[in-house]
Coordinates of C-alpha atoms in Angstrom, one line a residue:
M1 CA -19.0 -9.5 -8.6
E2 CA -16.0 -7.3 -9.2
N3 CA -16.4 -3.6 -9.3
P4 CA -15.6 -2.3 -12.8
A5 CA -14.1 0.8 -11.3
A6 CA -11.8 -1.2 -9.1
P7 CA -8.1 -1.7 -10.0
T8 CA -7.8 -3.7 -13.2
G9 CA -5.5 -6.6 -14.0
I10 CA -5.1 -7.8 -10.4
T11 CA -4.9 -11.3 -11.6
R12 CA -3.7 -12.7 -8.3
R13 CA -6.9 -11.5 -6.5
R14 CA -9.2 -12.8 -9.2
A15 CA -7.6 -16.1 -9.2
L16 CA -7.7 -16.2 -5.5
T17 CA -11.4 -15.3 -5.4
V18 CA -12.4 -17.8 -8.1
T19 CA -10.4 -20.7 -6.6
G20 CA -11.3 -19.9 -3.1
G21 CA -14.9 -19.5 -4.0
V22 CA -15.1 -22.9 -5.6
L23 CA -13.5 -24.4 -2.5
A24 CA -15.7 -22.4 -0.2
T25 CA -18.8 -23.4 -2.0
A26 CA -17.9 -27.1 -1.7
A27 CA -17.1 -26.8 2.0
L28 CA -19.7 -24.3 3.1
A29 CA -22.6 -26.7 3.5
Q30 CA -20.5 -29.2 5.3
T31 CA -19.1 -26.4 7.6
A32 CA -22.4 -24.9 8.4
A33 CA -23.8 -28.3 9.3
A34 CA -20.7 -29.4 11.2
F35 CA -20.5 -26.4 13.6
P36 CA -23.7 -27.0 15.5
A37 CA -23.1 -30.8 15.6
A38 CA -19.8 -30.2 17.4
A39 CA -21.4 -28.5 20.4
A40 CA -25.1 -28.2 20.8
A41 CA -25.0 -25.0 22.8
Q42 CA -22.8 -23.1 20.4
D43 CA -22.4 -22.5 16.7
A44 CA -18.6 -21.9 16.7
D45 CA -15.7 -21.3 19.0
A46 CA -15.6 -17.7 18.0
I47 CA -17.6 -15.2 16.0
V48 CA -15.9 -12.3 14.2
V49 CA -18.1 -9.3 13.3
G50 CA -16.6 -7.5 10.3
H51 CA -14.7 -8.9 7.3
G52 CA -12.3 -6.0 6.8
L53 CA -8.5 -6.3 7.4
A54 CA -8.6 -6.6 11.2
G55 CA -11.4 -9.2 10.9
L56 CA -9.5 -11.3 8.4
V57 CA -6.3 -11.2 10.5
A58 CA -8.2 -12.1 13.7
T59 CA -10.0 -14.9 11.9
A60 CA -6.8 -16.3 10.4
E61 CA -5.2 -16.4 13.8
L62 CA -8.1 -18.2 15.3
A63 CA -8.3 -20.7 12.5
A64 CA -4.5 -21.3 12.7
A65 CA -5.0 -22.2 16.4
G66 CA -7.7 -24.8 15.4
R67 CA -10.7 -22.7 16.4
R68 CA -14.0 -22.9 14.5
V69 CA -15.0 -19.4 13.4
L70 CA -18.0 -17.7 11.9
L71 CA -17.1 -14.5 10.0
L72 CA -20.0 -12.2 9.7
D73 CA -20.6 -9.0 7.7
Q74 CA -23.6 -7.0 6.5
E75 CA -22.0 -6.6 3.1
P76 CA -21.8 -9.1 0.3
E77 CA -18.7 -11.1 -0.6
A78 CA -17.6 -8.5 -3.1
S79 CA -16.6 -6.2 -0.2
L80 CA -14.3 -8.7 1.6
G81 CA -11.3 -6.9 2.8
G82 CA -13.2 -3.7 3.6
Q83 CA -11.7 -0.3 3.4
A84 CA -8.1 -1.7 3.3
F85 CA -8.7 -2.9 -0.3
W86 CA -9.1 0.7 -1.4
S87 CA -6.1 2.0 0.4
F88 CA -2.8 3.2 -0.9
G89 CA -1.1 0.4 1.1
G90 CA 1.1 2.7 3.2
L91 CA 2.8 1.1 6.2
F92 CA 4.9 2.6 9.0
F93 CA 8.2 0.8 9.6
V94 CA 11.1 1.9 11.7
D95 CA 14.7 1.2 10.7
S96 CA 13.6 -0.8 7.7
D97 CA 15.7 -2.2 4.9
E98 CA 14.1 0.4 2.6
Q99 CA 15.0 3.2 4.9
R100 CA 18.6 2.1 5.2
L101 CA 18.8 1.8 1.4
M102 CA 17.7 5.5 1.1
G103 CA 20.3 6.6 3.7
I104 CA 17.7 7.2 6.4
K105 CA 18.9 6.8 10.0
D106 CA 15.9 5.8 12.1
S107 CA 15.5 4.1 15.5
R108 CA 12.9 2.9 18.0
D109 CA 13.7 5.9 20.3
L110 CA 13.3 8.4 17.5
A111 CA 10.0 6.8 16.4
W112 CA 8.7 6.8 20.0
Q113 CA 9.7 10.5 20.4
D114 CA 7.7 11.3 17.3
W115 CA 4.7 9.1 18.3
L116 CA 4.5 10.8 21.7
G117 CA 4.8 14.3 20.1
A118 CA 2.0 13.5 17.7
A119 CA -0.3 11.6 20.1
G120 CA -0.2 14.1 23.0
F121 CA -1.7 11.6 25.4
D122 CA -3.2 13.6 28.3
R123 CA -6.2 11.7 29.6
G124 CA -5.0 9.6 32.5
V125 CA -2.0 7.8 31.1
D126 CA -1.0 6.7 34.6
D127 CA -4.6 6.0 35.8
P128 CA -6.0 2.6 35.0
A129 CA -9.4 4.3 34.7
G130 CA -8.1 6.9 32.3
Q131 CA -9.1 7.1 28.6
D132 CA -5.4 7.0 27.6
Y133 CA -4.1 4.4 30.0
W134 CA -4.4 1.5 27.5
A135 CA -3.9 3.7 24.5
Y136 CA -0.5 4.6 25.7
K137 CA 0.4 0.9 26.4
W138 CA -0.8 0.0 22.9
A139 CA 1.3 2.8 21.4
Q140 CA 4.4 1.4 23.1
A141 CA 3.6 -2.1 21.9
Y142 CA 2.9 -0.9 18.4
V143 CA 6.1 1.1 18.0
D144 CA 8.0 -2.0 19.3
F145 CA 6.2 -4.0 16.6
A146 CA 6.9 -1.5 13.9
S147 CA 10.6 -1.4 14.8
G148 CA 10.7 -5.2 15.3
E149 CA 8.9 -8.1 13.7
K150 CA 6.3 -6.2 11.7
R151 CA 8.3 -6.1 8.5
S152 CA 9.7 -9.6 8.7
W153 CA 6.2 -11.0 9.6
L154 CA 4.6 -9.4 6.5
S155 CA 7.6 -10.2 4.3
G156 CA 7.3 -13.8 5.3
L157 CA 3.7 -13.7 4.0
G158 CA 4.9 -12.4 0.6
V159 CA 4.3 -8.7 1.0
Q160 CA 6.8 -6.3 -0.6
W161 CA 7.3 -2.6 -0.7
F162 CA 8.3 0.1 -3.2
P163 CA 11.9 1.0 -2.4
I164 CA 11.4 4.7 -2.1
V165 CA 10.2 5.6 1.4
G166 CA 7.6 8.4 1.6
W167 CA 7.8 11.3 4.1
A168 CA 4.3 11.9 5.4
E169 CA 3.1 14.3 8.2
R170 CA 6.3 16.2 8.6
G171 CA 5.0 18.0 11.6
G172 CA 4.7 21.3 13.3
G173 CA 8.3 22.5 13.5
L174 CA 9.7 21.1 16.8
A175 CA 11.8 18.0 17.3
D176 CA 9.6 16.8 20.2
G177 CA 6.3 17.9 18.6
H178 CA 4.0 16.4 16.0
G179 CA 5.4 14.7 12.9
N180 CA 7.8 12.2 11.4
S181 CA 11.4 13.3 11.9
V182 CA 12.4 11.0 9.0
P183 CA 10.5 9.3 6.1
R184 CA 8.6 6.2 7.3
F185 CA 5.8 5.7 4.8
H186 CA 6.4 2.4 3.0
V187 CA 4.0 1.9 0.0
T188 CA 3.1 -1.7 -0.5
W189 CA 3.9 -3.1 -3.9
G190 CA 0.4 -3.9 -5.0
T191 CA -1.2 -1.3 -2.7
G192 CA -4.1 -2.2 -0.4
P193 CA -5.1 -5.4 -2.2
A194 CA -1.7 -6.8 -1.6
V195 CA -2.0 -6.1 2.1
V196 CA -5.3 -7.9 2.3
E197 CA -4.4 -10.8 0.0
P198 CA -2.3 -13.0 2.4
F199 CA -5.0 -12.9 5.1
E200 CA -7.8 -13.4 2.7
K201 CA -5.9 -16.4 1.3
K202 CA -5.5 -17.8 4.8
V203 CA -9.2 -17.4 5.6
R204 CA -10.4 -18.9 2.3
A205 CA -8.1 -21.9 3.0
A206 CA -9.6 -22.2 6.4
V207 CA -13.1 -22.2 4.9
A208 CA -12.1 -25.0 2.5
A209 CA -10.7 -26.9 5.5
G210 CA -14.0 -26.5 7.4
K211 CA -12.6 -24.2 10.1
V212 CA -14.2 -21.0 9.0
A213 CA -17.7 -20.2 7.7
F214 CA -18.6 -16.9 6.0
R215 CA -21.9 -15.3 6.9
F216 CA -22.3 -12.5 4.4
R217 CA -25.4 -10.3 4.6
H218 CA -25.6 -10.9 8.3
R219 CA -26.1 -7.5 10.1
V220 CA -25.5 -7.7 13.8
D221 CA -28.1 -5.7 15.8
G222 CA -27.2 -6.9 19.2
I223 CA -24.6 -8.8 21.2
V224 CA -26.1 -11.6 23.3
T225 CA -25.0 -12.0 26.9
T226 CA -25.8 -14.7 29.4
G227 CA -25.0 -14.4 33.1
G228 CA -22.8 -11.3 32.4
A229 CA -20.7 -13.0 29.7
V230 CA -21.0 -12.5 26.0
T231 CA -22.3 -15.7 24.3
G232 CA -23.2 -14.7 20.8
V233 CA -24.8 -12.2 18.4
R234 CA -28.2 -11.6 16.9
G235 CA -29.4 -9.6 14.0
A236 CA -31.0 -9.5 10.6
I237 CA -30.3 -11.4 7.4
L238 CA -30.3 -9.0 4.5
E239 CA -31.4 -10.0 1.0
P240 CA -28.7 -11.2 -1.4
S241 CA -26.9 -8.4 -3.1
S242 CA -24.9 -8.2 -6.3
A243 CA -23.6 -4.7 -5.4
A244 CA -20.1 -4.3 -6.6
R245 CA -17.2 -3.6 -4.2
G246 CA -17.8 -0.2 -2.5
K247 CA -21.3 0.3 -3.9
P248 CA -24.1 0.6 -1.4
S249 CA -26.0 -2.6 -0.9
S250 CA -29.7 -3.2 0.0
R251 CA -30.8 -3.1 3.6
T252 CA -34.0 -5.1 2.9
V253 CA -34.4 -7.7 5.7
V254 CA -35.4 -11.2 4.7
G255 CA -34.9 -13.0 8.0
D256 CA -33.2 -12.9 11.4
F257 CA -30.5 -15.0 13.2
E258 CA -29.0 -15.7 16.5
L259 CA -25.6 -17.3 16.7
H260 CA -23.7 -18.5 19.8
A261 CA -20.0 -18.7 20.7
P262 CA -18.0 -18.2 23.8
V263 CA -16.0 -15.4 22.1
V264 CA -17.1 -12.5 19.9
V265 CA -14.5 -10.3 18.2
V266 CA -15.8 -6.9 16.9
T267 CA -13.8 -5.6 13.9
S268 CA -16.5 -3.5 12.3
G269 CA -14.6 -0.3 11.3
G270 CA -15.2 3.4 12.1
I271 CA -17.8 6.1 11.5
G272 CA -16.4 7.9 8.4
A273 CA -19.5 7.4 6.2
N274 CA -21.9 8.5 8.9
H275 CA -21.6 12.3 8.7
D276 CA -24.2 12.8 11.4
L277 CA -22.1 10.7 13.8
V278 CA -18.9 12.6 12.7
R279 CA -20.5 15.9 13.5
Q280 CA -22.0 14.6 16.8
N281 CA -18.5 13.7 18.0
W282 CA -16.7 16.7 16.4
P283 CA -14.3 18.2 18.9
V284 CA -14.5 21.9 19.9
R285 CA -10.7 22.2 19.4
L286 CA -11.2 21.6 15.6
G287 CA -13.7 24.4 15.3
T288 CA -17.3 24.3 13.9
P289 CA -18.2 21.0 12.3
P290 CA -18.2 21.4 8.5
K291 CA -21.6 21.7 6.9
T292 CA -20.3 20.0 3.8
M293 CA -17.9 17.1 3.7
I294 CA -17.0 14.4 1.2
T295 CA -16.6 10.8 2.1
G296 CA -13.4 8.7 2.0
V297 CA -15.0 5.4 2.9
P298 CA -17.9 3.3 1.5
A299 CA -21.4 3.8 2.9
H300 CA -21.2 0.7 5.1
V301 CA -18.6 2.3 7.4
D302 CA -21.5 3.5 9.5
G303 CA -20.3 3.1 13.1
R304 CA -23.3 1.0 14.2
M305 CA -21.3 -1.5 16.2
L306 CA -19.9 1.1 18.5
A307 CA -23.3 1.7 20.2
I308 CA -24.2 -2.0 20.0
T309 CA -21.0 -3.0 21.7
Q310 CA -21.4 -0.3 24.3
A311 CA -24.9 -1.7 25.1
A312 CA -23.2 -5.0 25.8
G313 CA -21.1 -3.3 28.4
G314 CA -18.1 -2.0 26.4
R315 CA -16.6 1.3 27.2
I316 CA -16.1 3.9 24.4
V317 CA -13.2 6.3 25.0
N318 CA -11.9 9.3 23.1
P319 CA -14.9 9.6 20.8
D320 CA -13.8 13.2 19.9
R321 CA -10.5 12.1 18.4
M322 CA -10.8 11.6 14.6
W323 CA -8.7 12.0 11.5
H324 CA -10.1 13.7 8.4
Y325 CA -8.1 15.0 5.5
T326 CA -8.0 18.5 4.1
E327 CA -7.1 17.8 0.5
G328 CA -10.2 16.0 -0.7
L329 CA -11.4 16.0 -4.3
R330 CA -14.9 15.1 -5.5
N331 CA -14.6 11.9 -7.5
Y332 CA -15.7 12.5 -11.1
A333 CA -16.5 8.7 -11.2
P334 CA -17.9 8.0 -7.8
I335 CA -18.2 4.5 -6.4
W336 CA -19.9 5.3 -3.1
P337 CA -22.1 8.3 -2.2
D338 CA -20.2 11.6 -2.0
H339 CA -17.0 9.7 -2.9
G340 CA -13.9 11.7 -2.3
I341 CA -10.3 11.1 -3.2
R342 CA -7.4 12.6 -1.3
I343 CA -4.4 14.3 -2.9
L344 CA -1.1 13.2 -1.2
P345 CA 0.7 16.4 -1.9
G346 CA 4.4 17.2 -2.2
P347 CA 5.7 20.3 -0.5
S348 CA 5.5 23.0 -3.2
S349 CA 1.9 24.0 -3.9
M350 CA 0.8 27.3 -2.2
W351 CA -2.2 26.8 0.2
F352 CA -4.8 29.5 0.6
D353 CA -8.1 29.6 2.6
A354 CA -11.4 30.2 0.8
T355 CA -10.9 34.0 0.8
G356 CA -7.4 33.8 -0.8
K357 CA -5.4 34.3 2.4
R358 CA -2.2 32.2 2.5
F359 CA -2.0 29.8 5.4
N360 CA 0.9 30.1 7.9
A361 CA 3.1 27.3 9.1
P362 CA 2.5 24.5 9.9
D363 CA -0.4 24.6 7.4
V364 CA 1.7 23.7 4.4
P365 CA 1.2 20.6 2.2
G366 CA 2.2 17.4 4.0
Y367 CA 3.0 18.8 7.4
D368 CA 0.1 18.9 10.0
T369 CA -3.2 17.6 8.8
L370 CA -5.3 18.4 11.9
H371 CA -3.8 21.8 12.5
T372 CA -4.7 22.7 8.9
L373 CA -8.2 21.3 9.4
K374 CA -8.6 23.6 12.4
S375 CA -7.4 26.6 10.3
I376 CA -9.9 25.8 7.5
T377 CA -12.9 25.5 9.8
G378 CA -11.6 28.7 11.5
S379 CA -11.8 30.5 8.2
G380 CA -15.6 30.1 8.2
Y381 CA -15.6 28.0 5.1
D382 CA -15.5 24.3 4.4
Y383 CA -12.9 24.3 1.7
S384 CA -9.5 25.8 0.8
W385 CA -7.3 26.2 -2.3
F386 CA -4.0 24.9 -3.7
V387 CA -2.5 27.3 -6.3
T388 CA 0.2 25.4 -8.2
T389 CA 1.7 24.6 -11.6
Q390 CA 1.7 21.8 -14.1
K391 CA 5.3 21.2 -13.2
I392 CA 4.4 20.6 -9.6
I393 CA 1.4 18.4 -10.0
A394 CA 3.3 16.3 -12.6
K395 CA 5.8 15.2 -9.9
E396 CA 4.2 15.9 -6.6
F397 CA 0.6 15.0 -6.8
A398 CA -0.4 11.4 -5.9
L399 CA -3.9 10.2 -5.2
S400 CA -4.7 8.0 -2.3
G401 CA -6.3 4.7 -3.2
S402 CA -5.5 1.4 -4.9
E403 CA -7.8 2.3 -7.9
Q404 CA -6.0 5.6 -8.4
N405 CA -2.6 4.0 -8.7
P406 CA -2.9 1.2 -11.3
D407 CA 0.8 1.1 -11.8
L408 CA 1.6 0.2 -8.2
T409 CA -1.6 -1.8 -7.7
N410 CA -1.0 -4.0 -10.8
K411 CA 2.8 -4.1 -10.2
N412 CA 3.4 -2.6 -13.6
I413 CA 7.0 -1.4 -13.7
L414 CA 6.8 0.2 -17.1
Q415 CA 3.7 2.1 -16.2
L416 CA 5.4 3.2 -12.9
L417 CA 8.5 4.4 -14.7
S418 CA 6.4 6.5 -17.0
R419 CA 5.9 8.9 -14.1
I420 CA 9.4 10.1 -14.8
W421 CA 8.4 11.7 -18.1
Q422 CA 4.7 12.4 -17.8
T423 CA 2.0 13.3 -15.4
P424 CA 0.3 10.1 -14.1
E425 CA -2.9 9.4 -16.0
P426 CA -5.2 9.4 -12.9
I427 CA -4.0 12.9 -12.1
E428 CA -4.6 14.2 -15.6
K429 CA -8.1 12.6 -15.6
F430 CA -9.0 14.5 -12.4
K431 CA -7.5 17.7 -13.8
N432 CA -9.6 17.3 -17.0
N433 CA -12.8 15.9 -15.5
G434 CA -12.9 16.8 -11.8
V435 CA -15.1 19.6 -10.7
D436 CA -12.4 21.0 -8.3
F437 CA -9.8 21.9 -10.9
V438 CA -9.3 25.3 -12.6
V439 CA -6.6 25.5 -15.3
A440 CA -5.5 28.8 -16.9
S441 CA -2.6 30.4 -18.7
T442 CA -2.5 33.6 -16.7
L443 CA -3.2 34.5 -13.1
P444 CA -6.2 36.8 -13.9
E445 CA -7.8 33.9 -15.9
L446 CA -7.1 31.6 -12.9
V447 CA -8.8 33.9 -10.4
T448 CA -11.8 34.4 -12.7
G449 CA -12.1 30.6 -12.9
M450 CA -11.8 30.2 -9.1
N451 CA -14.5 32.7 -8.4
K452 CA -16.8 31.2 -11.1
L453 CA -16.3 27.7 -9.5
T454 CA -17.4 28.8 -6.1
G455 CA -19.8 31.5 -7.2
N456 CA -18.9 33.8 -4.3
G457 CA -16.2 36.1 -5.7
L458 CA -14.0 35.8 -2.6
I459 CA -10.6 35.7 -4.4
D460 CA -9.1 39.2 -5.0
L461 CA -6.6 39.2 -7.9
P462 CA -4.3 41.9 -6.6
D463 CA -4.0 40.3 -3.2
L464 CA -3.4 36.8 -4.5
K465 CA -0.8 38.2 -6.9
R466 CA 0.9 40.0 -4.1
Q467 CA 1.2 36.9 -2.0
I468 CA 2.4 34.7 -4.9
E469 CA 5.0 37.2 -6.0
A470 CA 6.3 37.6 -2.4
R471 CA 6.8 33.8 -2.2
D472 CA 8.5 33.8 -5.7
R473 CA 11.0 36.4 -4.6
E474 CA 12.2 34.0 -1.8
I475 CA 13.6 31.4 -4.2
D476 CA 16.4 33.5 -5.6
N477 CA 18.8 32.4 -2.8
P478 CA 19.5 29.0 -1.3
Y479 CA 18.3 30.4 2.0
T480 CA 15.0 32.1 3.0
K481 CA 12.7 33.2 5.7
D482 CA 9.7 31.5 4.1
V483 CA 9.0 28.4 6.0
Q484 CA 7.4 26.6 3.0
V485 CA 10.4 27.3 0.8
M486 CA 12.7 26.0 3.5
G487 CA 10.6 22.9 3.5
I488 CA 11.0 22.5 -0.2
R489 CA 14.7 22.7 0.0
N490 CA 14.7 20.3 2.9
A491 CA 12.7 17.8 0.8
L492 CA 15.1 18.2 -2.1
S493 CA 17.9 17.1 0.2
Y494 CA 16.3 13.7 0.7
P495 CA 16.9 11.5 -2.3
G496 CA 13.5 9.9 -2.1
D497 CA 11.7 13.3 -2.5
S498 CA 14.1 14.6 -5.1
L499 CA 13.7 11.4 -7.2
S500 CA 9.9 11.1 -7.0
R501 CA 8.0 13.6 -4.9
T502 CA 9.4 17.1 -5.2
A503 CA 9.6 19.3 -8.2
S504 CA 12.7 21.4 -8.7
I505 CA 12.1 24.7 -7.0
H506 CA 10.7 27.4 -9.3
R507 CA 8.5 30.5 -9.3
I508 CA 4.8 29.8 -9.3
L509 CA 4.3 32.5 -11.9
D510 CA 7.1 31.2 -14.2
S511 CA 5.2 30.6 -17.5
S512 CA 7.6 27.8 -18.4
A513 CA 6.2 25.8 -15.5
G514 CA 2.6 26.3 -16.4
P515 CA -0.2 26.2 -17.0
L516 CA -1.3 27.6 -13.6
I517 CA -3.7 25.3 -11.7
A518 CA -6.0 26.0 -8.8
V519 CA -7.5 23.1 -6.9
R520 CA -10.5 23.5 -4.5
L521 CA -9.8 21.2 -1.6
N522 CA -12.7 19.7 0.4
I523 CA -12.8 18.1 3.8
L524 CA -12.7 14.4 3.4
T525 CA -13.9 12.1 6.2
R526 CA -11.7 9.1 6.9
K527 CA -10.7 7.6 10.3
T528 CA -12.0 7.2 13.8
L529 CA -9.1 7.5 16.3
G530 CA -11.1 6.7 19.5
G531 CA -13.3 3.7 20.1
L532 CA -13.8 0.7 22.3
Q533 CA -11.2 0.5 25.1
T534 CA -9.3 -2.7 25.0
D535 CA -6.4 -4.2 27.0
L536 CA -3.3 -5.5 25.2
S537 CA -5.1 -8.8 24.6
G538 CA -7.9 -7.0 22.7
R539 CA -10.4 -7.7 25.4
V540 CA -13.1 -5.0 25.6
L541 CA -13.2 -3.3 28.9
D542 CA -16.3 -2.0 30.8
Q543 CA -16.7 1.3 32.7
T544 CA -14.8 -0.1 35.7
G545 CA -11.9 -1.2 33.6
S546 CA -12.7 -4.9 33.8
P547 CA -12.8 -7.1 30.7
V548 CA -16.3 -7.9 29.5
P549 CA -16.2 -11.7 29.5
G550 CA -16.0 -13.1 26.0
L551 CA -15.8 -9.8 24.2
Y552 CA -12.9 -8.6 22.0
A553 CA -12.3 -5.8 19.5
A554 CA -9.7 -4.8 17.0
G555 CA -9.1 -2.3 14.2
V556 CA -10.7 1.0 13.8
V557 CA -13.6 0.3 16.1
A558 CA -11.1 -0.1 18.9
G559 CA -9.2 3.0 17.9
F560 CA -6.6 0.6 16.4
G561 CA -6.0 -0.7 19.9
G562 CA -6.8 0.5 23.4
G563 CA -9.5 3.0 22.3
G564 CA -7.0 5.4 20.7
V565 CA -3.4 4.2 20.0
H566 CA -2.8 7.4 17.9
G567 CA -3.9 9.8 20.6
Y568 CA -4.8 13.1 18.9
R569 CA -2.9 12.7 15.7
S570 CA -1.5 10.1 13.3
L571 CA 2.0 9.8 11.9
E572 CA 0.4 8.2 8.8
G573 CA 1.1 4.7 7.5
T574 CA -0.2 3.5 10.8
F575 CA -3.9 2.7 10.0
L576 CA -3.4 -0.5 8.1
G577 CA -0.6 -1.4 10.5
G578 CA -3.0 -0.8 13.4
C579 CA -5.5 -3.2 11.9
L580 CA -2.9 -5.8 11.4
F581 CA -1.4 -5.5 14.9
S582 CA -4.7 -5.3 16.8
G583 CA -6.3 -8.0 14.7
R584 CA -3.4 -10.3 15.4
Q585 CA -3.4 -9.5 19.1
A586 CA -7.1 -10.1 19.5
G587 CA -7.2 -13.2 17.4
R588 CA -4.3 -14.9 19.3
A589 CA -5.8 -13.9 22.7
A590 CA -9.3 -15.2 21.7
A591 CA -7.7 -18.4 20.5
A592 CA -5.9 -18.8 23.8
A593 CA -9.1 -18.1 25.8
T594 CA -11.0 -20.8 23.9
A595 CA -8.3 -23.5 24.3
T596 CA -9.5 -26.8 25.7

């Protein structure tokens, strides 16, 4: 069943689902019967746990090598593709055709410099027992991949990208510190669904060919080991569910199962929907865990398989590394519980803490997510404010998510071009219907609305006016001491930003740019940066650094590779790519390990 709130008009996916479903139905009974007959002691050559992007990629690689695969997930078929389906589809490439078209000079060396500056690996990089030993090696391999075959591989599968490259996570101000020195955020034409599609297509074709069998509503509760080696999984069969994509599904148990294979690949995702687990692992360096957060992933992203895999001998490293966004909006039309949407901001909105104090650099929109998160928690409150104008949001605000970008998701060029002369409809809907927006003609009216929204009266009109006017005086010259204004001018010098992501510089209190808008920003849970430690083959390692026989992991559950390929921070556009790369590595290695 399709989610009515999901992107509309994605005819390629619906055709794929219907066609693949017919083929799968015809083949499923034959496949289910054929697997045990092939080998009495095992049900398949490999079991993949988790049908998100990494699981689909791993399954496709195994099937391409001729292996028989069982693909399990606790969710119904509607959620095939996992969180990747909901994503904006951003991918990190280095020295791409799109970058060169925009006049961007990038290189593997510059990307590696940026990756190291962001990651800050400091936990035993040179020690085979260190938490960062394999993470560092995965980072090297991933940057090679992103500057090498990644684009051509995906292009060969039919994936395309919007020609204007985005500039995300611009960093903390130093060349060798955190951040992207140049734009590298490539938005997939078709967003997240278009990233998922080629791998879903491969897996459905493998189902039709009798190489893969889906096992929806199969919740893994344990990994089976025999003589020290992983030999399968066991768990509960959940009742059938008609829950739409992203909606919570029933947890009613109607049976149990135990399935056997010489290889198990865990691709079950992170912990973003489990706020208790997020707070349990919250690092001291990011301040006090927020009492209130909104959720950027569906409820099934619960982190269960981390502890289950650890019980089978796997080592969890860097559990305190995580990636949560600071610009979250409460969704006025939620799909999952506490559903939040992130603003992808341009550089011009002024950013204030809950008390109305302007943040210092690098806590400006689009620069250093985790530093800003620390500043917000350090303020003693769980939210912050953008103060901006209609002129700014019309050009600079984008919303993360395939369903929030119907023009890109549905490949509608006319609708995409309409962004030139009007505020995108999803932005206007949030402005008009979202609980986090305050719109006013004058600053006194805006402050009244801000204090009414929070009910705490923390915003002082004279002080807020003083700070805004001070910033506004800095735009009269083409040079300034205000770091944010410097950043706006820097953005306007990049054609991609001046074309689509940065409003012409103006005074916030210029009435012709209005109305004035204040946006309450909530902390939005999203990604797990640590996880199961794996070697470059995706084999899960134990506490001694030795591979657990028969056990592999990929995607978010493995920290996108090695238990933390990003280190402490992400350069953005690297989450989907991490699932693609680690899923491919694990799938190919598991296929080689089961060759006869």
